[in-house]
């Protein structure tokens, strides 16, 4: 259809439609410019920045059953013809961005979908271009798509509104439609109307039972209180005579209550379209219809009827909704901006172009890697590298497990020591008289017990090596994210060094246990522990004797076995020495593992990686970046830019 000049437009936007004085009109216009327009402009500016890609902006979603009159309402509001026909006509969400132009006789449009952007110069282009866009986005046929098509219209004859037209609700598949088309449409509608930023505009024909309308049921599910839902009744001329009062009751909010209430409109019917009745003529006919109808006239007087009053109401509702949601919107923009900044930092600045800059970039990457390795080895790795628990904490747990194992072995040895000494006394005691300690027995038992600790120590080494290797690879992944060849090189060199460091640490542990075969302790240390042990033993003996004497039963004391004193003395010495040895090993094994597997491993790996700088012919290969990371960085930068600008716009508004 061709664009026409309007004799009567929306009451809020066409001053000639208002039956008020020139002075009142000017006061209203000034109020509009001062209070309403800034809110609309703010949201428009955020949409222009593309912030609606990152968060939900205040909007009005239009839903209704098929043939509810939804398209007719949108046509009347937008001033353009939209796709019509039987079955599913709206196959993609259609965002109608309406902006009232300040000048007269202005009309320009823009259709955006996917990566396409099409400028429109005449309203007659809209219908065919939307059909073509739907075929591209949803495919040829009768299927639907969640992908949004955006139609922006700037005109002298439209209100400042953003409306989202959603597919009409279908109950059963028809013809070649997918069998689950009804469920698909409901899922699509729900994804929009559940948003707290959205006002739900539910279109219902007057000649159906409103209580059973699927669109209203869906709106009530996501908005039980009706705070975000406005009902629109259509086709008032099709109700049976005598039932008009039922329609009036609905509009008066007496049947199915909604906090935003209802309005009623009469748009062009199919016959009027066939007769080429213009939209402006249809609006004039609508006004006369309500003025001349005895039941509906009060609704017009209360501004609850006609498209112009609907436009007025929707603009008021949208502005109020914008004002209500702005604090939360500002908070969400700030949070998303912060999150995007952190994510962008993790992606890094990207590989530079010149050779000199690439070398500097690689050096910085490798130095950061080395610094993070040193931090890890001292228990201070970056938080982003930590998956569940710090590497050093895991290592300390393994060291604690080693200490607990030593304690268990010590007490097990104490439990079986008496029998062990008896066995060795029988086998190895020579010409010593009773009461003399056989040093060979002492030394043999000590060595046998110490050697049992070597395998658990090596097992501890292997567990810790795996922990550290995995942690080093996590640090490499953190530092070399998006650089697969550099990451692969780090992984290879980490694995090679792991084997080397584990082998050296194992050799050192074996040496440590060979050293422990040399039975030795400082005299002063051994003497102090022996004196303390004997003192405790004597106190226990005195207490035992006192206990026996006080017992009312009589006991017969027998003499100690002929070698009892020797065995008692031997077990005391064994306990003391084994305690000294296990205390030494409790510290020495972790020191050896910590040095070779944490400290030296980290240092050597950093040095190994720094040697890559010498391979100048390989630098481009090492710095080859994943395409996905480059694309992600670009996407994040664009998001960061628009969110930062949105933050500035919101700050200025407040």
XYZ file of C-alpha atoms in Angstrom:
654
model
C 0.000 0.000 0.000
C 1.122 3.569 -0.598
C 1.755 6.000 2.212
C -1.142 8.396 2.840
C -1.454 11.652 4.727
C -3.499 11.293 7.882
C -6.536 13.407 8.749
C -6.670 11.872 12.215
C -3.876 10.101 14.024
C -3.086 8.960 17.551
C -4.271 11.252 20.366
C -0.883 11.417 22.019
C 0.958 12.122 18.794
C -1.381 14.091 16.546
C -2.471 17.322 18.210
C -5.337 17.792 15.724
C -7.014 14.635 17.033
C -7.311 16.109 20.515
C -10.353 18.240 21.221
C -8.431 20.537 23.573
C -7.306 24.113 23.368
C -4.048 25.146 21.705
C -2.634 26.089 25.089
C -3.353 22.649 26.608
C -1.924 20.975 23.537
C 1.324 22.905 23.885
C 1.573 22.078 27.594
C 1.074 18.401 26.830
C 3.641 18.491 24.024
C 6.207 20.131 26.317
C 5.564 17.451 28.966
C 5.994 14.781 26.290
C 9.286 16.274 25.141
C 10.596 16.672 28.697
C 9.513 13.379 30.315
C 8.348 10.779 27.828
C 10.610 11.324 24.850
C 13.874 10.990 26.861
C 12.821 7.518 28.069
C 11.949 6.395 24.556
C 15.163 7.905 23.173
C 17.229 6.172 25.850
C 15.913 2.711 24.978
C 16.197 3.524 21.265
C 19.829 4.527 21.770
C 20.512 1.258 23.620
C 18.895 -0.689 20.784
C 20.929 1.250 18.256
C 24.068 0.239 20.154
C 22.920 -3.377 19.939
C 22.596 -3.854 23.695
C 19.490 -5.967 23.092
C 21.944 -8.686 21.986
C 23.260 -8.853 25.550
C 20.196 -8.258 27.728
C 16.447 -7.802 27.489
C 15.203 -4.282 26.925
C 11.677 -3.109 27.774
C 9.296 -4.051 24.962
C 5.740 -5.169 24.217
C 5.154 -8.735 22.973
C 1.978 -9.285 20.973
C 0.426 -12.755 21.215
C -2.836 -14.299 20.128
C -4.454 -17.329 18.621
C -4.504 -17.652 14.856
C -7.057 -15.293 13.275
C -7.385 -13.318 16.500
C -6.885 -10.013 14.681
C -3.305 -9.613 15.909
C -1.895 -8.591 12.512
C -4.689 -6.073 12.001
C -3.860 -4.367 15.306
C -0.181 -4.175 14.395
C -0.985 -2.830 10.941
C -3.146 -0.124 12.457
C -0.376 0.864 14.880
C 2.496 0.727 12.383
C 0.703 2.054 9.308
C 2.023 -0.729 7.063
C 0.555 -3.953 5.718
C 2.001 -7.117 7.230
C 1.873 -10.653 5.780
C -1.627 -12.110 5.894
C -3.216 -15.414 4.991
C -4.517 -18.658 6.454
C -2.490 -20.801 8.848
C 0.849 -19.643 10.235
C 1.758 -16.319 8.648
C 4.158 -14.914 11.251
C 6.955 -17.525 11.144
C 9.673 -15.542 12.922
C 9.483 -13.075 15.804
C 9.031 -9.670 14.171
C 10.329 -6.704 16.120
C 8.492 -3.527 15.159
C 10.494 -0.473 16.187
C 8.181 2.484 15.687
C 9.535 5.994 16.031
C 7.472 9.115 15.525
C 9.257 11.550 13.227
C 9.253 15.208 14.233
C 8.622 16.424 10.702
C 5.496 15.880 8.626
C 5.086 13.484 5.697
C 8.132 11.466 6.795
C 8.441 7.741 6.198
C 11.497 5.532 6.120
C 12.056 1.963 7.111
C 14.825 -0.546 7.659
C 14.510 -4.329 7.687
C 17.229 -6.288 9.476
C 17.624 -10.066 9.677
C 20.687 -12.255 10.030
C 23.541 -10.329 8.433
C 21.212 -8.524 6.017
C 20.092 -4.925 6.326
C 17.655 -3.452 3.822
C 16.567 0.185 3.608
C 12.912 0.714 2.677
C 11.561 3.876 1.130
C 7.866 3.047 0.790
C 5.346 1.224 3.057
C 4.248 -0.940 0.121
C 7.611 -2.767 0.212
C 7.190 -4.056 3.750
C 4.898 -7.066 3.294
C 6.853 -8.722 0.481
C 10.224 -8.067 2.113
C 9.073 -9.607 5.404
C 7.859 -12.717 3.565
C 11.218 -12.994 1.804
C 13.079 -12.546 5.105
C 10.971 -15.265 6.769
C 11.764 -17.674 3.929
C 15.471 -17.036 4.480
C 15.346 -17.298 8.281
C 12.789 -20.113 8.685
C 13.185 -21.813 5.293
C 10.674 -22.287 2.544
C 7.518 -23.907 3.845
C 5.494 -23.665 7.036
C 8.155 -24.051 9.739
C 9.057 -21.376 12.292
C 12.330 -19.936 13.602
C 13.441 -18.266 16.837
C 15.624 -15.874 14.824
C 14.456 -12.295 15.054
C 13.476 -10.077 12.127
C 13.577 -6.380 12.942
C 11.508 -3.746 11.137
C 12.284 -0.162 12.054
C 9.800 2.485 10.922
C 10.256 6.219 11.367
C 7.129 8.080 10.362
C 5.009 11.093 11.124
C 2.028 8.793 11.680
C 3.285 6.229 14.204
C 3.680 6.294 17.991
C 6.972 5.739 19.792
C 6.709 2.029 20.498
C 8.571 -1.233 20.251
C 6.347 -4.224 19.587
C 7.328 -7.838 19.046
C 4.892 -9.781 16.894
C 4.963 -13.500 17.664
C 3.485 -16.394 15.654
C -0.192 -17.107 16.188
C -0.894 -20.052 18.479
C -1.726 -23.188 16.495
C -3.325 -26.236 18.122
C -2.898 -28.864 15.412
C -0.572 -29.276 12.444
C -2.143 -28.634 9.040
C -0.890 -29.912 5.703
C 2.906 -30.021 5.597
C 3.408 -28.346 8.972
C 5.637 -30.191 11.478
C 3.538 -32.425 13.733
C 4.776 -30.598 16.829
C 4.247 -27.122 15.371
C 1.920 -26.176 18.239
C 4.550 -26.994 20.863
C 7.236 -25.183 18.863
C 5.149 -22.005 18.711
C 4.307 -22.118 22.419
C 7.973 -22.571 23.319
C 8.898 -19.600 21.138
C 6.174 -17.404 22.642
C 7.098 -18.383 26.188
C 10.751 -17.443 25.627
C 9.598 -13.843 25.069
C 6.642 -13.356 27.395
C 8.406 -14.798 30.466
C 10.876 -11.889 30.484
C 10.161 -9.404 33.247
C 11.110 -6.570 30.905
C 8.246 -7.432 28.519
C 4.661 -6.209 28.580
C 2.406 -8.930 27.181
C -0.244 -7.665 24.783
C -2.836 -10.461 24.472
C -5.141 -10.138 21.468
C -8.516 -11.916 21.819
C -11.547 -11.736 19.474
C -14.772 -10.594 21.106
C -16.713 -13.530 19.626
C -14.850 -16.257 21.590
C -14.886 -17.328 25.227
C -12.024 -15.338 26.732
C -11.628 -17.782 29.638
C -10.599 -20.571 27.249
C -8.266 -18.477 25.088
C -4.848 -20.146 24.820
C -2.972 -16.839 24.530
C -4.439 -15.519 27.788
C -3.690 -18.812 29.539
C -0.043 -18.619 28.474
C 0.211 -15.015 29.670
C -1.284 -15.990 33.053
C 1.253 -18.793 33.451
C 4.231 -16.414 33.236
C 2.448 -13.424 34.788
C -0.079 -14.805 37.329
C -0.790 -11.401 38.856
C -1.451 -9.824 35.465
C 0.902 -6.933 36.225
C 2.600 -7.215 32.823
C -0.445 -8.199 30.756
C -2.807 -5.969 28.808
C -5.793 -7.545 27.039
C -6.927 -6.308 23.606
C -10.375 -7.283 22.331
C -10.883 -7.287 18.568
C -13.766 -7.792 16.125
C -16.503 -6.181 18.285
C -18.745 -5.977 15.210
C -18.918 -9.800 14.983
C -20.536 -10.520 18.363
C -24.114 -11.717 18.450
C -26.629 -9.006 19.093
C -27.654 -8.867 22.722
C -24.284 -10.120 23.967
C -22.479 -6.772 23.748
C -22.851 -6.316 27.508
C -20.626 -9.395 28.006
C -17.901 -7.711 25.961
C -18.285 -4.519 27.997
C -17.901 -6.540 31.230
C -14.643 -7.990 29.957
C -13.275 -4.553 29.058
C -14.380 -3.280 32.472
C -12.157 -6.045 33.992
C -15.107 -7.912 35.541
C -14.578 -11.356 33.959
C -10.883 -12.317 33.860
C -9.085 -9.708 35.915
C -5.818 -8.168 34.723
C -4.118 -5.379 36.640
C -3.454 -3.518 33.407
C -7.014 -4.206 32.266
C -8.358 -4.340 28.711
C -8.960 -2.219 25.646
C -11.116 -2.819 22.585
C -10.434 -1.969 18.941
C -12.045 -2.477 15.553
C -9.591 -2.884 12.700
C -10.007 -3.477 9.008
C -11.729 -6.730 8.074
C -10.821 -8.781 5.046
C -13.655 -7.263 2.998
C -12.422 -3.755 3.811
C -8.929 -4.769 2.741
C -10.322 -6.159 -0.497
C -12.146 -2.860 -0.977
C -8.739 -1.124 -0.510
C -9.855 0.812 2.543
C -6.814 2.736 3.772
C -5.592 2.455 7.347
C -6.441 6.086 8.026
C -9.944 5.588 6.696
C -10.241 2.465 8.861
C -9.279 4.475 11.961
C -11.928 7.061 11.153
C -14.548 4.309 10.626
C -13.488 2.743 13.936
C -14.093 5.984 15.808
C -17.534 6.386 14.272
C -18.371 2.748 15.120
C -17.746 3.278 18.822
C -19.342 6.739 18.894
C -22.542 5.376 17.363
C -22.750 2.181 19.454
C -24.857 2.612 22.599
C -23.066 -0.187 24.517
C -19.536 0.637 23.401
C -19.745 4.438 23.501
C -18.899 4.593 27.263
C -15.717 2.632 26.548
C -14.677 5.282 24.034
C -15.446 8.026 26.516
C -13.239 6.228 29.073
C -10.414 5.987 26.493
C -10.624 2.179 26.451
C -11.538 1.906 22.771
C -9.983 2.648 19.334
C -6.475 2.264 17.950
C -5.415 5.879 18.731
C -6.257 5.450 22.412
C -4.523 2.065 22.341
C -1.393 3.736 20.969
C -1.629 6.327 23.730
C -2.056 3.641 26.383
C 0.765 1.458 25.065
C 3.180 4.378 24.981
C 2.259 5.317 28.542
C 2.615 1.721 29.696
C 5.954 1.296 27.932
C 7.396 4.497 29.372
C 6.242 3.549 32.876
C 7.749 0.099 32.388
C 11.011 1.632 31.193
C 11.220 3.862 34.264
C 10.443 0.901 36.540
C 13.061 -1.387 34.979
C 15.852 1.170 34.495
C 17.559 0.627 37.899
C 17.756 -3.126 37.309
C 18.792 -2.527 33.704
C 21.626 -0.242 34.803
C 22.778 -2.845 37.332
C 22.669 -5.604 34.718
C 24.655 -3.498 32.233
C 27.303 -2.866 34.891
C 27.539 -6.556 35.811
C 27.762 -7.692 32.194
C 30.364 -5.018 31.453
C 32.497 -6.250 34.362
C 32.132 -9.896 33.297
C 32.975 -9.029 29.684
C 36.052 -7.084 30.806
C 37.339 -10.101 32.740
C 36.593 -12.482 29.877
C 38.340 -10.156 27.449
C 41.377 -10.040 29.722
C 41.482 -13.841 29.709
C 41.466 -13.832 25.908
C 44.414 -11.442 25.847
C 45.218 -8.710 23.376
C 45.883 -11.033 20.453
C 49.032 -11.654 18.429
C 50.610 -8.455 16.980
C 51.652 -8.070 13.341
C 55.340 -7.084 13.185
C 58.250 -9.460 13.879
C 59.633 -7.319 16.695
C 56.238 -7.045 18.361
C 55.725 -10.807 18.034
C 59.042 -11.527 19.788
C 58.158 -9.087 22.567
C 54.701 -10.660 22.814
C 56.187 -14.176 23.064
C 58.721 -13.092 25.707
C 55.915 -11.547 27.762
C 53.809 -14.689 27.422
C 56.705 -16.920 28.535
C 57.651 -14.640 31.430
C 54.056 -14.556 32.641
C 54.043 -18.347 32.408
C 57.235 -18.560 34.463
C 55.899 -16.139 37.068
C 52.716 -18.191 37.428
C 54.768 -21.377 37.786
C 56.802 -19.794 40.579
C 53.610 -18.591 42.238
C 52.152 -22.092 41.982
C 55.244 -23.702 43.497
C 54.918 -21.357 46.478
C 51.163 -21.903 46.816
C 50.009 -18.646 45.214
C 48.899 -19.589 41.699
C 46.304 -17.311 39.967
C 42.698 -17.967 40.946
C 41.741 -18.572 37.306
C 44.160 -21.524 37.209
C 42.532 -23.229 40.192
C 39.888 -25.809 39.327
C 39.033 -27.312 42.706
C 41.947 -26.824 45.100
C 45.350 -25.160 45.003
C 48.155 -27.393 43.799
C 50.189 -26.720 46.926
C 47.251 -27.696 49.121
C 46.948 -31.011 47.277
C 50.703 -31.608 47.703
C 50.541 -30.820 51.423
C 47.700 -33.327 51.765
C 49.927 -36.006 50.233
C 52.763 -35.039 52.592
C 50.333 -35.349 55.488
C 49.310 -38.782 54.212
C 53.010 -39.739 54.196
C 53.349 -38.604 57.825
C 50.226 -40.588 58.785
C 51.679 -43.675 57.070
C 54.891 -43.302 59.076
C 52.882 -43.087 62.289
C 50.923 -46.221 61.422
C 54.124 -48.105 60.613
C 55.692 -46.905 63.871
C 52.833 -48.166 66.035
C 52.601 -51.426 64.112
C 56.304 -51.883 64.771
C 55.820 -51.161 68.477
C 53.079 -53.817 68.633
C 55.211 -56.588 67.167
C 58.592 -55.456 68.499
C 58.721 -57.667 71.640
C 58.257 -60.863 69.618
C 60.701 -59.646 66.995
C 63.420 -59.011 69.578
C 62.786 -62.410 71.166
C 63.155 -64.029 67.764
C 66.422 -62.256 67.011
C 67.804 -62.885 70.522
C 67.415 -66.596 69.981
C 68.969 -66.432 66.523
C 71.807 -63.909 66.930
C 72.810 -63.533 70.607
C 76.384 -64.668 71.020
C 78.499 -64.967 74.132
C 76.969 -61.913 75.848
C 75.751 -62.503 79.361
C 72.072 -61.788 80.133
C 71.355 -58.046 80.386
C 73.818 -57.092 77.645
C 72.311 -55.656 74.440
C 73.204 -57.326 71.163
C 73.913 -54.436 68.742
C 73.655 -56.683 65.679
C 70.066 -57.526 66.611
C 69.277 -53.851 67.114
C 70.814 -52.830 63.761
C 69.197 -55.665 61.785
C 65.706 -54.894 63.076
C 66.121 -51.151 62.415
C 67.264 -51.703 58.828
C 64.425 -54.123 58.123
C 61.858 -51.604 59.302
C 63.381 -48.630 57.475
C 63.510 -50.435 54.118
C 59.748 -51.051 54.333
C 59.211 -47.286 54.062
C 61.007 -46.840 50.734
C 58.191 -48.032 48.447
C 55.505 -45.846 50.099
C 57.855 -42.856 49.771
C 58.267 -43.476 46.039
C 54.494 -43.910 45.652
C 54.038 -40.541 47.347
C 56.539 -39.075 44.888
C 54.577 -40.402 41.903
C 51.233 -39.088 43.203
C 52.675 -35.626 43.781
C 54.372 -35.627 40.372
C 51.000 -36.242 38.707
C 49.390 -33.448 40.738
C 52.137 -30.976 39.835
C 52.220 -31.995 36.161
C 48.461 -31.423 35.848
C 48.736 -28.080 37.658
C 51.570 -26.933 35.367
C 49.470 -27.840 32.331
C 46.580 -25.821 33.776
C 48.918 -22.833 34.095
C 50.049 -23.356 30.487
C 46.408 -23.497 29.336
C 45.739 -20.263 31.243
C 48.761 -18.440 29.783
C 48.681 -19.858 26.262
C 44.920 -19.864 25.702
C 44.121 -19.639 22.005
C 47.708 -20.526 20.993
C 47.468 -24.289 20.311
C 51.025 -24.763 19.015
C 52.554 -22.997 22.014
C 50.319 -25.038 24.304
C 51.339 -28.264 22.552
C 55.031 -27.367 22.963
C 54.510 -26.599 26.655
C 52.752 -29.946 27.108
C 55.589 -31.897 25.437
C 58.305 -30.158 27.443
C 56.329 -30.496 30.650
C 56.003 -34.242 30.088
C 59.705 -34.658 29.263
C 60.738 -32.702 32.348
C 58.248 -34.606 34.491
C 59.972 -37.887 33.693
C 63.403 -36.344 34.252
C 62.523 -34.702 37.569
C 60.656 -37.735 38.845
C 63.654 -39.950 38.012
C 66.075 -37.605 39.798
C 63.805 -37.337 42.834
C 63.454 -41.136 42.981
C 67.235 -41.543 42.855
C 67.552 -39.014 45.660
C 64.965 -40.883 47.744
C 66.826 -44.138 47.207
C 70.017 -42.433 48.365
C 68.172 -41.113 51.391
C 67.077 -44.633 52.362
C 70.599 -45.950 51.802
C 71.808 -43.256 54.161
C 69.175 -44.365 56.675
C 70.826 -47.814 56.600
C 73.717 -46.135 58.378
C 72.230 -46.302 61.845
C 73.094 -43.017 63.495
C 71.819 -40.293 65.774
C 73.505 -37.481 67.658
C 74.431 -38.669 71.159
C 72.754 -35.695 72.807
C 69.497 -36.220 70.904
C 69.484 -39.966 71.475
C 70.471 -39.604 75.129
C 67.716 -37.096 75.873
C 65.043 -39.287 74.305
C 66.391 -42.420 76.069
C 66.383 -40.685 79.481
C 62.840 -39.429 78.914
C 61.632 -42.879 77.797
C 63.165 -44.634 80.841
C 61.721 -42.034 83.177
C 58.226 -42.630 81.799
C 58.751 -46.401 81.993
C 59.802 -46.248 85.671
C 56.788 -44.103 86.585
C 54.494 -46.609 84.894
C 56.134 -49.485 86.802
C 55.680 -47.763 90.171
C 52.018 -47.097 89.380
C 51.510 -50.737 88.395
C 53.049 -51.981 91.666
C 50.886 -49.635 93.747
C 47.826 -50.791 91.887
C 48.637 -54.446 92.523
C 49.320 -53.887 96.242
C 46.016 -52.137 96.734
C 44.068 -54.945 95.104
C 42.108 -57.107 97.547
C 43.271 -60.221 95.770
C 46.606 -61.823 96.452
C 49.036 -62.195 93.596
C 52.020 -64.462 93.351
C 55.011 -62.645 91.811
C 57.256 -64.716 89.633
C 60.755 -63.730 88.658
C 61.411 -62.101 85.273
C 62.535 -64.489 82.516
C 66.232 -64.842 82.295
C 66.492 -62.523 79.217
C 63.584 -60.206 80.133
C 65.776 -57.279 81.124
C 67.698 -57.530 77.872
C 64.533 -57.635 75.769
C 62.999 -54.716 77.650
C 66.148 -52.685 77.148
C 66.322 -53.601 73.472
C 62.696 -52.611 72.770
C 63.236 -49.271 74.477
C 66.241 -48.525 72.273
C 64.401 -49.641 69.125
C 61.407 -47.444 69.892
C 63.600 -44.408 70.414
C 65.669 -44.887 67.296
C 62.704 -45.715 65.029
C 60.962 -42.589 66.255
C 64.047 -40.502 65.440
C 64.337 -42.108 61.993
C 60.670 -41.625 61.081
C 60.783 -38.022 62.246
C 63.749 -37.493 59.942
C 61.944 -39.134 57.020
C 58.710 -37.277 57.721
C 60.518 -34.061 56.776
C 63.242 -35.284 54.451
C 61.009 -37.052 51.919
C 58.765 -33.963 51.428
C 61.858 -31.759 51.159
C 63.325 -33.931 48.397
C 60.006 -34.145 46.522
C 59.257 -30.447 47.000
C 62.648 -29.431 45.674
C 62.756 -31.653 42.583
C 59.056 -31.750 41.691
C 57.958 -28.228 42.596
C 60.884 -25.817 42.778
C 63.364 -27.222 40.262
C 60.651 -28.521 37.914
C 59.085 -25.025 37.685
C 62.439 -23.318 37.130
C 63.609 -25.767 34.462
C 60.268 -25.648 32.617
C 60.446 -21.862 32.452
C 64.001 -22.011 31.105
C 63.005 -24.659 28.560
C 60.161 -22.505 27.298
C 62.340 -19.370 27.135
C 64.592 -21.197 24.689
C 61.772 -20.936 22.137
C 62.727 -17.299 21.650
C 65.945 -18.471 19.952
C 63.909 -20.338 17.331
C 63.059 -17.216 15.329
C 61.938 -19.164 12.272
C 59.317 -20.949 14.437
C 57.845 -17.896 16.192
C 54.969 -17.487 13.720
C 54.086 -21.139 14.193
C 54.229 -20.900 17.975
C 52.014 -17.806 17.909
C 49.460 -19.232 15.481
C 46.101 -18.362 17.030
C 42.898 -20.370 16.985
C 40.303 -18.790 14.727
C 37.635 -19.324 17.381
C 39.626 -17.312 19.926
C 40.202 -14.476 17.468
C 36.496 -14.413 16.659
C 35.589 -14.592 20.333
C 37.924 -11.688 21.136
C 36.334 -9.632 18.375
C 32.868 -10.469 19.670
C 33.873 -9.598 23.228
C 35.417 -6.303 22.145
C 32.235 -5.352 20.312
C 30.149 -6.340 23.338
C 32.448 -4.439 25.681
C 32.229 -1.337 23.504
C 28.432 -1.293 23.329
C 28.033 -2.107 27.043
C 30.493 0.660 27.949
C 28.537 3.104 25.784
C 25.263 1.852 27.280
C 26.711 2.415 30.752
C 27.571 5.996 29.781
C 24.085 6.599 28.354
C 22.432 5.275 31.516
C 24.762 7.306 33.749
C 23.913 10.499 31.876
C 20.205 9.715 32.052
C 20.357 9.459 35.835
